Amino acid sequence: LLVGALRQEHPSVPIHVHTHDTAGAGVAAMIAAAQAGADVVDASIDGMSGLTAQPSLGAVVASLRGTEHDTGIDLSAIGPLNT
């Protein structure tokens, strides 16, 4: 609701959303923020995501694949970052 309201009132102002994944809903929150008009959402490489960190980059990328918000990030390129 907040991102959509900000986007409606300020259509040219960049919106950057940052959250933590403490409750386990960070991936869904970032997808909802993107759908509501956020320009940038924060995520973390999978091996460092979750709990007090940002939502999983791999989960966000995979969830948005094939949608209008597809990131274009190659999932196979993310895996090696976790080792």
JSON list of N, CA and C in Angstrom, two decimals:
[
{"chain": "A", "resi": 1, "resn": "LEU", "atom": "N", "xyz": [0.80, -1.20, 0.00]},
{"chain": "A", "resi": 1, "resn": "LEU", "atom": "CA", "xyz": [0.00, 0.00, 0.00]},
{"chain": "A", "resi": 1, "resn": "LEU", "atom": "C", "xyz": [0.85, 1.27, 0.00]},
{"chain": "A", "resi": 2, "resn": "LEU", "atom": "N", "xyz": [1.91, 1.28, 0.80]},
{"chain": "A", "resi": 2, "resn": "LEU", "atom": "CA", "xyz": [2.76, 2.47, 0.89]},
{"chain": "A", "resi": 2, "resn": "LEU", "atom": "C", "xyz": [3.45, 2.76, -0.43]},
{"chain": "A", "resi": 3, "resn": "VAL", "atom": "N", "xyz": [4.04, 1.75, -1.05]},
{"chain": "A", "resi": 3, "resn": "VAL", "atom": "CA", "xyz": [4.76, 1.97, -2.31]},
{"chain": "A", "resi": 3, "resn": "VAL", "atom": "C", "xyz": [3.80, 2.47, -3.38]},
{"chain": "A", "resi": 4, "resn": "GLY", "atom": "N", "xyz": [2.63, 1.86, -3.48]},
{"chain": "A", "resi": 4, "resn": "GLY", "atom": "CA", "xyz": [1.64, 2.30, -4.47]},
{"chain": "A", "resi": 4, "resn": "GLY", "atom": "C", "xyz": [1.19, 3.73, -4.25]},
{"chain": "A", "resi": 5, "resn": "ALA", "atom": "N", "xyz": [0.98, 4.10, -3.00]},
{"chain": "A", "resi": 5, "resn": "ALA", "atom": "CA", "xyz": [0.56, 5.47, -2.68]},
{"chain": "A", "resi": 5, "resn": "ALA", "atom": "C", "xyz": [1.67, 6.47, -3.00]},
{"chain": "A", "resi": 6, "resn": "LEU", "atom": "N", "xyz": [2.91, 6.11, -2.66]},
{"chain": "A", "resi": 6, "resn": "LEU", "atom": "CA", "xyz": [4.04, 6.98, -3.00]},
{"chain": "A", "resi": 6, "resn": "LEU", "atom": "C", "xyz": [4.19, 7.14, -4.51]},
{"chain": "A", "resi": 7, "resn": "ARG", "atom": "N", "xyz": [4.07, 6.03, -5.24]},
{"chain": "A", "resi": 7, "resn": "ARG", "atom": "CA", "xyz": [4.21, 6.07, -6.69]},
{"chain": "A", "resi": 7, "resn": "ARG", "atom": "C", "xyz": [3.13, 6.96, -7.30]},
{"chain": "A", "resi": 8, "resn": "GLN", "atom": "N", "xyz": [1.91, 6.84, -6.80]},
{"chain": "A", "resi": 8, "resn": "GLN", "atom": "CA", "xyz": [0.80, 7.64, -7.33]},
{"chain": "A", "resi": 8, "resn": "GLN", "atom": "C", "xyz": [1.01, 9.14, -7.08]},
{"chain": "A", "resi": 9, "resn": "GLU", "atom": "N", "xyz": [1.47, 9.49, -5.90]},
{"chain": "A", "resi": 9, "resn": "GLU", "atom": "CA", "xyz": [1.67, 10.90, -5.55]},
{"chain": "A", "resi": 9, "resn": "GLU", "atom": "C", "xyz": [2.95, 11.49, -6.14]},
{"chain": "A", "resi": 10, "resn": "HIS", "atom": "N", "xyz": [3.95, 10.64, -6.35]},
{"chain": "A", "resi": 10, "resn": "HIS", "atom": "CA", "xyz": [5.26, 11.11, -6.82]},
{"chain": "A", "resi": 10, "resn": "HIS", "atom": "C", "xyz": [5.76, 10.19, -7.94]},
{"chain": "A", "resi": 11, "resn": "PRO", "atom": "N", "xyz": [5.15, 10.28, -9.11]},
{"chain": "A", "resi": 11, "resn": "PRO", "atom": "CA", "xyz": [5.46, 9.32, -10.19]},
{"chain": "A", "resi": 11, "resn": "PRO", "atom": "C", "xyz": [6.90, 9.37, -10.70]},
{"chain": "A", "resi": 12, "resn": "SER", "atom": "N", "xyz": [7.61, 10.45, -10.51]},
{"chain": "A", "resi": 12, "resn": "SER", "atom": "CA", "xyz": [8.97, 10.53, -11.05]},
{"chain": "A", "resi": 12, "resn": "SER", "atom": "C", "xyz": [10.06, 10.35, -10.00]},
{"chain": "A", "resi": 13, "resn": "VAL", "atom": "N", "xyz": [9.68, 10.17, -8.75]},
{"chain": "A", "resi": 13, "resn": "VAL", "atom": "CA", "xyz": [10.66, 10.00, -7.67]},
{"chain": "A", "resi": 13, "resn": "VAL", "atom": "C", "xyz": [11.04, 8.52, -7.59]},
{"chain": "A", "resi": 14, "resn": "PRO", "atom": "N", "xyz": [12.33, 8.20, -7.62]},
{"chain": "A", "resi": 14, "resn": "PRO", "atom": "CA", "xyz": [12.75, 6.80, -7.49]},
{"chain": "A", "resi": 14, "resn": "PRO", "atom": "C", "xyz": [12.37, 6.24, -6.12]},
{"chain": "A", "resi": 15, "resn": "ILE", "atom": "N", "xyz": [11.87, 5.02, -6.12]},
{"chain": "A", "resi": 15, "resn": "ILE", "atom": "CA", "xyz": [11.49, 4.36, -4.86]},
{"chain": "A", "resi": 15, "resn": "ILE", "atom": "C", "xyz": [12.38, 3.13, -4.69]},
{"chain": "A", "resi": 16, "resn": "HIS", "atom": "N", "xyz": [13.09, 3.09, -3.56]},
{"chain": "A", "resi": 16, "resn": "HIS", "atom": "CA", "xyz": [14.01, 2.00, -3.22]},
{"chain": "A", "resi": 16, "resn": "HIS", "atom": "C", "xyz": [13.50, 1.37, -1.93]},
{"chain": "A", "resi": 17, "resn": "VAL", "atom": "N", "xyz": [13.23, 0.06, -1.97]},
{"chain": "A", "resi": 17, "resn": "VAL", "atom": "CA", "xyz": [12.67, -0.63, -0.81]},
{"chain": "A", "resi": 17, "resn": "VAL", "atom": "C", "xyz": [13.72, -1.56, -0.19]},
{"chain": "A", "resi": 18, "resn": "HIS", "atom": "N", "xyz": [13.88, -1.43, 1.11]},
{"chain": "A", "resi": 18, "resn": "HIS", "atom": "CA", "xyz": [14.81, -2.26, 1.87]},
{"chain": "A", "resi": 18, "resn": "HIS", "atom": "C", "xyz": [14.04, -2.88, 3.04]},
{"chain": "A", "resi": 19, "resn": "THR", "atom": "N", "xyz": [14.21, -4.17, 3.24]},
{"chain": "A", "resi": 19, "resn": "THR", "atom": "CA", "xyz": [13.57, -4.83, 4.37]},
{"chain": "A", "resi": 19, "resn": "THR", "atom": "C", "xyz": [14.47, -5.96, 4.84]},
{"chain": "A", "resi": 20, "resn": "HIS", "atom": "N", "xyz": [14.07, -6.59, 5.91]},
{"chain": "A", "resi": 20, "resn": "HIS", "atom": "CA", "xyz": [14.76, -7.79, 6.40]},
{"chain": "A", "resi": 20, "resn": "HIS", "atom": "C", "xyz": [13.77, -8.94, 6.34]},
{"chain": "A", "resi": 21, "resn": "ASP", "atom": "N", "xyz": [14.26, -10.14, 6.33]},
{"chain": "A", "resi": 21, "resn": "ASP", "atom": "CA", "xyz": [13.42, -11.32, 6.13]},
{"chain": "A", "resi": 21, "resn": "ASP", "atom": "C", "xyz": [13.14, -12.04, 7.44]},
{"chain": "A", "resi": 22, "resn": "THR", "atom": "N", "xyz": [13.07, -11.31, 8.54]},
{"chain": "A", "resi": 22, "resn": "THR", "atom": "CA", "xyz": [12.90, -11.88, 9.86]},
{"chain": "A", "resi": 22, "resn": "THR", "atom": "C", "xyz": [11.67, -12.78, 9.95]},
{"chain": "A", "resi": 23, "resn": "ALA", "atom": "N", "xyz": [10.56, -12.34, 9.39]},
{"chain": "A", "resi": 23, "resn": "ALA", "atom": "CA", "xyz": [9.32, -13.11, 9.46]},
{"chain": "A", "resi": 23, "resn": "ALA", "atom": "C", "xyz": [9.19, -14.13, 8.32]},
{"chain": "A", "resi": 24, "resn": "GLY", "atom": "N", "xyz": [10.16, -14.15, 7.41]},
{"chain": "A", "resi": 24, "resn": "GLY", "atom": "CA", "xyz": [10.12, -15.10, 6.31]},
{"chain": "A", "resi": 24, "resn": "GLY", "atom": "C", "xyz": [9.25, -14.68, 5.14]},
{"chain": "A", "resi": 25, "resn": "ALA", "atom": "N", "xyz": [8.80, -13.45, 5.14]},
{"chain": "A", "resi": 25, "resn": "ALA", "atom": "CA", "xyz": [7.93, -12.96, 4.06]},
{"chain": "A", "resi": 25, "resn": "ALA", "atom": "C", "xyz": [8.62, -11.93, 3.18]},
{"chain": "A", "resi": 26, "resn": "GLY", "atom": "N", "xyz": [9.94, -11.82, 3.29]},
{"chain": "A", "resi": 26, "resn": "GLY", "atom": "CA", "xyz": [10.69, -10.80, 2.56]},
{"chain": "A", "resi": 26, "resn": "GLY", "atom": "C", "xyz": [10.60, -10.94, 1.05]},
{"chain": "A", "resi": 27, "resn": "VAL", "atom": "N", "xyz": [10.66, -12.17, 0.54]},
{"chain": "A", "resi": 27, "resn": "VAL", "atom": "CA", "xyz": [10.58, -12.36, -0.92]},
{"chain": "A", "resi": 27, "resn": "VAL", "atom": "C", "xyz": [9.23, -11.86, -1.42]},
{"chain": "A", "resi": 28, "resn": "ALA", "atom": "N", "xyz": [8.15, -12.26, -0.75]},
{"chain": "A", "resi": 28, "resn": "ALA", "atom": "CA", "xyz": [6.81, -11.81, -1.16]},
{"chain": "A", "resi": 28, "resn": "ALA", "atom": "C", "xyz": [6.68, -10.30, -1.05]},
{"chain": "A", "resi": 29, "resn": "ALA", "atom": "N", "xyz": [7.29, -9.72, -0.01]},
{"chain": "A", "resi": 29, "resn": "ALA", "atom": "CA", "xyz": [7.23, -8.27, 0.16]},
{"chain": "A", "resi": 29, "resn": "ALA", "atom": "C", "xyz": [7.96, -7.55, -0.97]},
{"chain": "A", "resi": 30, "resn": "MET", "atom": "N", "xyz": [9.11, -8.06, -1.38]},
{"chain": "A", "resi": 30, "resn": "MET", "atom": "CA", "xyz": [9.87, -7.42, -2.46]},
{"chain": "A", "resi": 30, "resn": "MET", "atom": "C", "xyz": [9.13, -7.54, -3.80]},
{"chain": "A", "resi": 31, "resn": "ILE", "atom": "N", "xyz": [8.50, -8.68, -4.04]},
{"chain": "A", "resi": 31, "resn": "ILE", "atom": "CA", "xyz": [7.72, -8.84, -5.27]},
{"chain": "A", "resi": 31, "resn": "ILE", "atom": "C", "xyz": [6.52, -7.90, -5.26]},
{"chain": "A", "resi": 32, "resn": "ALA", "atom": "N", "xyz": [5.84, -7.79, -4.14]},
{"chain": "A", "resi": 32, "resn": "ALA", "atom": "CA", "xyz": [4.71, -6.87, -4.03]},
{"chain": "A", "resi": 32, "resn": "ALA", "atom": "C", "xyz": [5.16, -5.42, -4.22]},
{"chain": "A", "resi": 33, "resn": "ALA", "atom": "N", "xyz": [6.32, -5.08, -3.67]},
{"chain": "A", "resi": 33, "resn": "ALA", "atom": "CA", "xyz": [6.85, -3.72, -3.83]},
{"chain": "A", "resi": 33, "resn": "ALA", "atom": "C", "xyz": [7.14, -3.43, -5.30]},
{"chain": "A", "resi": 34, "resn": "ALA", "atom": "N", "xyz": [7.75, -4.38, -5.99]},
{"chain": "A", "resi": 34, "resn": "ALA", "atom": "CA", "xyz": [8.04, -4.20, -7.43]},
{"chain": "A", "resi": 34, "resn": "ALA", "atom": "C", "xyz": [6.74, -4.04, -8.22]},
{"chain": "A", "resi": 35, "resn": "GLN", "atom": "N", "xyz": [5.76, -4.85, -7.91]},
{"chain": "A", "resi": 35, "resn": "GLN", "atom": "CA", "xyz": [4.48, -4.77, -8.61]},
{"chain": "A", "resi": 35, "resn": "GLN", "atom": "C", "xyz": [3.76, -3.46, -8.33]},
{"chain": "A", "resi": 36, "resn": "ALA", "atom": "N", "xyz": [4.01, -2.88, -7.15]},
{"chain": "A", "resi": 36, "resn": "ALA", "atom": "CA", "xyz": [3.37, -1.61, -6.78]},
{"chain": "A", "resi": 36, "resn": "ALA", "atom": "C", "xyz": [4.09, -0.39, -7.34]},
{"chain": "A", "resi": 37, "resn": "GLY", "atom": "N", "xyz": [5.29, -0.62, -7.94]},
{"chain": "A", "resi": 37, "resn": "GLY", "atom": "CA", "xyz": [5.96, 0.50, -8.57]},
{"chain": "A", "resi": 37, "resn": "GLY", "atom": "C", "xyz": [7.33, 0.84, -8.04]},
{"chain": "A", "resi": 38, "resn": "ALA", "atom": "N", "xyz": [7.89, 0.04, -7.14]},
{"chain": "A", "resi": 38, "resn": "ALA", "atom": "CA", "xyz": [9.25, 0.31, -6.65]},
{"chain": "A", "resi": 38, "resn": "ALA", "atom": "C", "xyz": [10.24, 0.17, -7.81]},
{"chain": "A", "resi": 39, "resn": "ASP", "atom": "N", "xyz": [11.22, 1.03, -7.83]},
{"chain": "A", "resi": 39, "resn": "ASP", "atom": "CA", "xyz": [12.25, 0.98, -8.86]},
{"chain": "A", "resi": 39, "resn": "ASP", "atom": "C", "xyz": [13.36, 0.02, -8.50]},
{"chain": "A", "resi": 40, "resn": "VAL", "atom": "N", "xyz": [13.65, -0.10, -7.21]},
{"chain": "A", "resi": 40, "resn": "VAL", "atom": "CA", "xyz": [14.74, -0.95, -6.72]},
{"chain": "A", "resi": 40, "resn": "VAL", "atom": "C", "xyz": [14.26, -1.65, -5.46]},
{"chain": "A", "resi": 41, "resn": "VAL", "atom": "N", "xyz": [14.55, -2.95, -5.35]},
{"chain": "A", "resi": 41, "resn": "VAL", "atom": "CA", "xyz": [14.32, -3.68, -4.11]},
{"chain": "A", "resi": 41, "resn": "VAL", "atom": "C", "xyz": [15.62, -4.37, -3.74]},
{"chain": "A", "resi": 42, "resn": "ASP", "atom": "N", "xyz": [15.90, -4.44, -2.46]},
{"chain": "A", "resi": 42, "resn": "ASP", "atom": "CA", "xyz": [17.12, -5.07, -1.99]},
{"chain": "A", "resi": 42, "resn": "ASP", "atom": "C", "xyz": [16.92, -6.56, -1.82]},
{"chain": "A", "resi": 43, "resn": "ALA", "atom": "N", "xyz": [17.97, -7.32, -2.11]},
{"chain": "A", "resi": 43, "resn": "ALA", "atom": "CA", "xyz": [18.00, -8.76, -1.88]},
{"chain": "A", "resi": 43, "resn": "ALA", "atom": "C", "xyz": [19.43, -9.14, -1.57]},
{"chain": "A", "resi": 44, "resn": "SER", "atom": "N", "xyz": [19.61, -10.34, -1.06]},
{"chain": "A", "resi": 44, "resn": "SER", "atom": "CA", "xyz": [20.93, -10.81, -0.66]},
{"chain": "A", "resi": 44, "resn": "SER", "atom": "C", "xyz": [21.22, -12.13, -1.38]},
{"chain": "A", "resi": 45, "resn": "ILE", "atom": "N", "xyz": [22.52, -12.41, -1.63]},
{"chain": "A", "resi": 45, "resn": "ILE", "atom": "CA", "xyz": [22.82, -13.70, -2.22]},
{"chain": "A", "resi": 45, "resn": "ILE", "atom": "C", "xyz": [22.24, -14.77, -1.31]},
{"chain": "A", "resi": 46, "resn": "ASP", "atom": "N", "xyz": [21.85, -15.88, -1.90]},
{"chain": "A", "resi": 46, "resn": "ASP", "atom": "CA", "xyz": [21.10, -16.90, -1.18]},
{"chain": "A", "resi": 46, "resn": "ASP", "atom": "C", "xyz": [21.76, -17.36, 0.11]},
{"chain": "A", "resi": 47, "resn": "GLY", "atom": "N", "xyz": [23.08, -17.56, 0.07]},
{"chain": "A", "resi": 47, "resn": "GLY", "atom": "CA", "xyz": [23.80, -18.06, 1.24]},
{"chain": "A", "resi": 47, "resn": "GLY", "atom": "C", "xyz": [23.82, -17.11, 2.42]},
{"chain": "A", "resi": 48, "resn": "MET", "atom": "N", "xyz": [23.49, -15.85, 2.20]},
{"chain": "A", "resi": 48, "resn": "MET", "atom": "CA", "xyz": [23.50, -14.87, 3.28]},
{"chain": "A", "resi": 48, "resn": "MET", "atom": "C", "xyz": [22.11, -14.29, 3.54]},
{"chain": "A", "resi": 49, "resn": "SER", "atom": "N", "xyz": [21.09, -14.86, 2.91]},
{"chain": "A", "resi": 49, "resn": "SER", "atom": "CA", "xyz": [19.74, -14.30, 3.02]},
{"chain": "A", "resi": 49, "resn": "SER", "atom": "C", "xyz": [18.96, -14.92, 4.17]},
{"chain": "A", "resi": 50, "resn": "GLY", "atom": "N", "xyz": [17.80, -14.36, 4.40]},
{"chain": "A", "resi": 50, "resn": "GLY", "atom": "CA", "xyz": [16.90, -14.90, 5.41]},
{"chain": "A", "resi": 50, "resn": "GLY", "atom": "C", "xyz": [17.12, -14.32, 6.78]},
{"chain": "A", "resi": 51, "resn": "LEU", "atom": "N", "xyz": [16.16, -14.58, 7.66]},
{"chain": "A", "resi": 51, "resn": "LEU", "atom": "CA", "xyz": [16.18, -14.13, 9.04]},
{"chain": "A", "resi": 51, "resn": "LEU", "atom": "C", "xyz": [16.50, -12.64, 9.14]},
{"chain": "A", "resi": 52, "resn": "THR", "atom": "N", "xyz": [17.65, -12.26, 9.66]},
{"chain": "A", "resi": 52, "resn": "THR", "atom": "CA", "xyz": [17.92, -10.83, 9.82]},
{"chain": "A", "resi": 52, "resn": "THR", "atom": "C", "xyz": [18.52, -10.20, 8.57]},
{"chain": "A", "resi": 53, "resn": "ALA", "atom": "N", "xyz": [18.77, -11.01, 7.55]},
{"chain": "A", "resi": 53, "resn": "ALA", "atom": "CA", "xyz": [19.31, -10.48, 6.28]},
{"chain": "A", "resi": 53, "resn": "ALA", "atom": "C", "xyz": [18.17, -10.15, 5.32]},
{"chain": "A", "resi": 54, "resn": "GLN", "atom": "N", "xyz": [18.54, -9.71, 4.15]},
{"chain": "A", "resi": 54, "resn": "GLN", "atom": "CA", "xyz": [17.56, -9.39, 3.13]},
{"chain": "A", "resi": 54, "resn": "GLN", "atom": "C", "xyz": [17.01, -10.68, 2.52]},
{"chain": "A", "resi": 55, "resn": "PRO", "atom": "N", "xyz": [15.91, -10.56, 1.77]},
{"chain": "A", "resi": 55, "resn": "PRO", "atom": "CA", "xyz": [15.33, -11.72, 1.10]},
{"chain": "A", "resi": 55, "resn": "PRO", "atom": "C", "xyz": [16.31, -12.32, 0.09]},
{"chain": "A", "resi": 56, "resn": "SER", "atom": "N", "xyz": [16.11, -13.58, -0.24]},
{"chain": "A", "resi": 56, "resn": "SER", "atom": "CA", "xyz": [16.97, -14.33, -1.15]},
{"chain": "A", "resi": 56, "resn": "SER", "atom": "C", "xyz": [16.89, -13.80, -2.58]},
{"chain": "A", "resi": 57, "resn": "LEU", "atom": "N", "xyz": [18.05, -13.43, -3.13]},
{"chain": "A", "resi": 57, "resn": "LEU", "atom": "CA", "xyz": [18.12, -12.96, -4.51]},
{"chain": "A", "resi": 57, "resn": "LEU", "atom": "C", "xyz": [17.64, -14.05, -5.47]},
{"chain": "A", "resi": 58, "resn": "GLY", "atom": "N", "xyz": [18.09, -15.28, -5.24]},
{"chain": "A", "resi": 58, "resn": "GLY", "atom": "CA", "xyz": [17.68, -16.38, -6.12]},
{"chain": "A", "resi": 58, "resn": "GLY", "atom": "C", "xyz": [16.17, -16.58, -6.13]},
{"chain": "A", "resi": 59, "resn": "ALA", "atom": "N", "xyz": [15.54, -16.49, -4.96]},
{"chain": "A", "resi": 59, "resn": "ALA", "atom": "CA", "xyz": [14.09, -16.66, -4.88]},
{"chain": "A", "resi": 59, "resn": "ALA", "atom": "C", "xyz": [13.36, -15.51, -5.57]},
{"chain": "A", "resi": 60, "resn": "VAL", "atom": "N", "xyz": [13.86, -14.29, -5.40]},
{"chain": "A", "resi": 60, "resn": "VAL", "atom": "CA", "xyz": [13.23, -13.14, -6.07]},
{"chain": "A", "resi": 60, "resn": "VAL", "atom": "C", "xyz": [13.37, -13.27, -7.58]},
{"chain": "A", "resi": 61, "resn": "VAL", "atom": "N", "xyz": [14.57, -13.59, -8.05]},
{"chain": "A", "resi": 61, "resn": "VAL", "atom": "CA", "xyz": [14.82, -13.73, -9.49]},
{"chain": "A", "resi": 61, "resn": "VAL", "atom": "C", "xyz": [13.95, -14.83, -10.08]},
{"chain": "A", "resi": 62, "resn": "ALA", "atom": "N", "xyz": [13.91, -16.00, -9.41]},
{"chain": "A", "resi": 62, "resn": "ALA", "atom": "CA", "xyz": [13.11, -17.12, -9.91]},
{"chain": "A", "resi": 62, "resn": "ALA", "atom": "C", "xyz": [11.62, -16.80, -9.92]},
{"chain": "A", "resi": 63, "resn": "SER", "atom": "N", "xyz": [11.16, -16.10, -8.89]},
{"chain": "A", "resi": 63, "resn": "SER", "atom": "CA", "xyz": [9.74, -15.77, -8.80]},
{"chain": "A", "resi": 63, "resn": "SER", "atom": "C", "xyz": [9.30, -14.77, -9.86]},
{"chain": "A", "resi": 64, "resn": "LEU", "atom": "N", "xyz": [10.22, -13.91, -10.28]},
{"chain": "A", "resi": 64, "resn": "LEU", "atom": "CA", "xyz": [9.87, -12.89, -11.27]},
{"chain": "A", "resi": 64, "resn": "LEU", "atom": "C", "xyz": [10.12, -13.34, -12.70]},
{"chain": "A", "resi": 65, "resn": "ARG", "atom": "N", "xyz": [10.76, -14.48, -12.88]},
{"chain": "A", "resi": 65, "resn": "ARG", "atom": "CA", "xyz": [11.07, -14.98, -14.23]},
{"chain": "A", "resi": 65, "resn": "ARG", "atom": "C", "xyz": [9.79, -15.13, -15.05]},
{"chain": "A", "resi": 66, "resn": "GLY", "atom": "N", "xyz": [9.82, -14.59, -16.26]},
{"chain": "A", "resi": 66, "resn": "GLY", "atom": "CA", "xyz": [8.69, -14.69, -17.17]},
{"chain": "A", "resi": 66, "resn": "GLY", "atom": "C", "xyz": [7.57, -13.69, -16.91]},
{"chain": "A", "resi": 67, "resn": "THR", "atom": "N", "xyz": [7.77, -12.79, -15.94]},
{"chain": "A", "resi": 67, "resn": "THR", "atom": "CA", "xyz": [6.77, -11.77, -15.66]},
{"chain": "A", "resi": 67, "resn": "THR", "atom": "C", "xyz": [7.23, -10.44, -16.24]},
{"chain": "A", "resi": 68, "resn": "GLU", "atom": "N", "xyz": [6.40, -9.42, -16.13]},
{"chain": "A", "resi": 68, "resn": "GLU", "atom": "CA", "xyz": [6.80, -8.10, -16.62]},
{"chain": "A", "resi": 68, "resn": "GLU", "atom": "C", "xyz": [7.96, -7.52, -15.81]},
{"chain": "A", "resi": 69, "resn": "HIS", "atom": "N", "xyz": [8.23, -8.10, -14.65]},
{"chain": "A", "resi": 69, "resn": "HIS", "atom": "CA", "xyz": [9.32, -7.63, -13.80]},
{"chain": "A", "resi": 69, "resn": "HIS", "atom": "C", "xyz": [10.53, -8.57, -13.84]},
{"chain": "A", "resi": 70, "resn": "ASP", "atom": "N", "xyz": [10.60, -9.42, -14.85]},
{"chain": "A", "resi": 70, "resn": "ASP", "atom": "CA", "xyz": [11.73, -10.34, -15.01]},
{"chain": "A", "resi": 70, "resn": "ASP", "atom": "C", "xyz": [13.03, -9.56, -14.92]},
{"chain": "A", "resi": 71, "resn": "THR", "atom": "N", "xyz": [13.95, -10.00, -14.07]},
{"chain": "A", "resi": 71, "resn": "THR", "atom": "CA", "xyz": [15.20, -9.27, -13.85]},
{"chain": "A", "resi": 71, "resn": "THR", "atom": "C", "xyz": [16.21, -9.48, -14.96]},
{"chain": "A", "resi": 72, "resn": "GLY", "atom": "N", "xyz": [16.09, -10.57, -15.69]},
{"chain": "A", "resi": 72, "resn": "GLY", "atom": "CA", "xyz": [17.07, -10.90, -16.71]},
{"chain": "A", "resi": 72, "resn": "GLY", "atom": "C", "xyz": [18.35, -11.50, -16.12]},
{"chain": "A", "resi": 73, "resn": "ILE", "atom": "N", "xyz": [18.36, -11.71, -14.82]},
{"chain": "A", "resi": 73, "resn": "ILE", "atom": "CA", "xyz": [19.53, -12.31, -14.17]},
{"chain": "A", "resi": 73, "resn": "ILE", "atom": "C", "xyz": [19.50, -13.82, -14.41]},
{"chain": "A", "resi": 74, "resn": "ASP", "atom": "N", "xyz": [20.63, -14.36, -14.82]},
{"chain": "A", "resi": 74, "resn": "ASP", "atom": "CA", "xyz": [20.76, -15.80, -15.06]},
{"chain": "A", "resi": 74, "resn": "ASP", "atom": "C", "xyz": [20.92, -16.50, -13.71]},
{"chain": "A", "resi": 75, "resn": "LEU", "atom": "N", "xyz": [19.95, -17.36, -13.37]},
{"chain": "A", "resi": 75, "resn": "LEU", "atom": "CA", "xyz": [20.00, -18.05, -12.08]},
{"chain": "A", "resi": 75, "resn": "LEU", "atom": "C", "xyz": [21.26, -18.90, -11.92]},
{"chain": "A", "resi": 76, "resn": "SER", "atom": "N", "xyz": [21.78, -19.44, -13.02]},
{"chain": "A", "resi": 76, "resn": "SER", "atom": "CA", "xyz": [22.99, -20.26, -12.91]},
{"chain": "A", "resi": 76, "resn": "SER", "atom": "C", "xyz": [24.21, -19.43, -12.53]},
{"chain": "A", "resi": 77, "resn": "ALA", "atom": "N", "xyz": [24.13, -18.12, -12.71]},
{"chain": "A", "resi": 77, "resn": "ALA", "atom": "CA", "xyz": [25.24, -17.25, -12.32]},
{"chain": "A", "resi": 77, "resn": "ALA", "atom": "C", "xyz": [25.20, -16.90, -10.84]},
{"chain": "A", "resi": 78, "resn": "ILE", "atom": "N", "xyz": [24.06, -17.09, -10.20]},
{"chain": "A", "resi": 78, "resn": "ILE", "atom": "CA", "xyz": [23.92, -16.75, -8.79]},
{"chain": "A", "resi": 78, "resn": "ILE", "atom": "C", "xyz": [24.52, -17.84, -7.90]},
{"chain": "A", "resi": 79, "resn": "GLY", "atom": "N", "xyz": [24.32, -19.10, -8.27]},
{"chain": "A", "resi": 79, "resn": "GLY", "atom": "CA", "xyz": [24.78, -20.22, -7.46]},
{"chain": "A", "resi": 79, "resn": "GLY", "atom": "C", "xyz": [26.23, -20.15, -7.01]},
{"chain": "A", "resi": 80, "resn": "PRO", "atom": "N", "xyz": [27.17, -19.90, -7.90]},
{"chain": "A", "resi": 80, "resn": "PRO", "atom": "CA", "xyz": [28.58, -19.85, -7.49]},
{"chain": "A", "resi": 80, "resn": "PRO", "atom": "C", "xyz": [28.90, -18.76, -6.46]},
{"chain": "A", "resi": 81, "resn": "LEU", "atom": "N", "xyz": [28.05, -17.75, -6.36]},
{"chain": "A", "resi": 81, "resn": "LEU", "atom": "CA", "xyz": [28.28, -16.69, -5.38]},
{"chain": "A", "resi": 81, "resn": "LEU", "atom": "C", "xyz": [28.10, -17.19, -3.96]},
{"chain": "A", "resi": 82, "resn": "ASN", "atom": "N", "xyz": [27.43, -18.33, -3.81]},
{"chain": "A", "resi": 82, "resn": "ASN", "atom": "CA", "xyz": [27.13, -18.87, -2.48]},
{"chain": "A", "resi": 82, "resn": "ASN", "atom": "C", "xyz": [28.22, -19.77, -1.93]},
{"chain": "A", "resi": 83, "resn": "THR", "atom": "N", "xyz": [29.26, -20.01, -2.70]},
{"chain": "A", "resi": 83, "resn": "THR", "atom": "CA", "xyz": [30.32, -20.91, -2.23]},
{"chain": "A", "resi": 83, "resn": "THR", "atom": "C", "xyz": [31.54, -20.15, -1.78]}
]
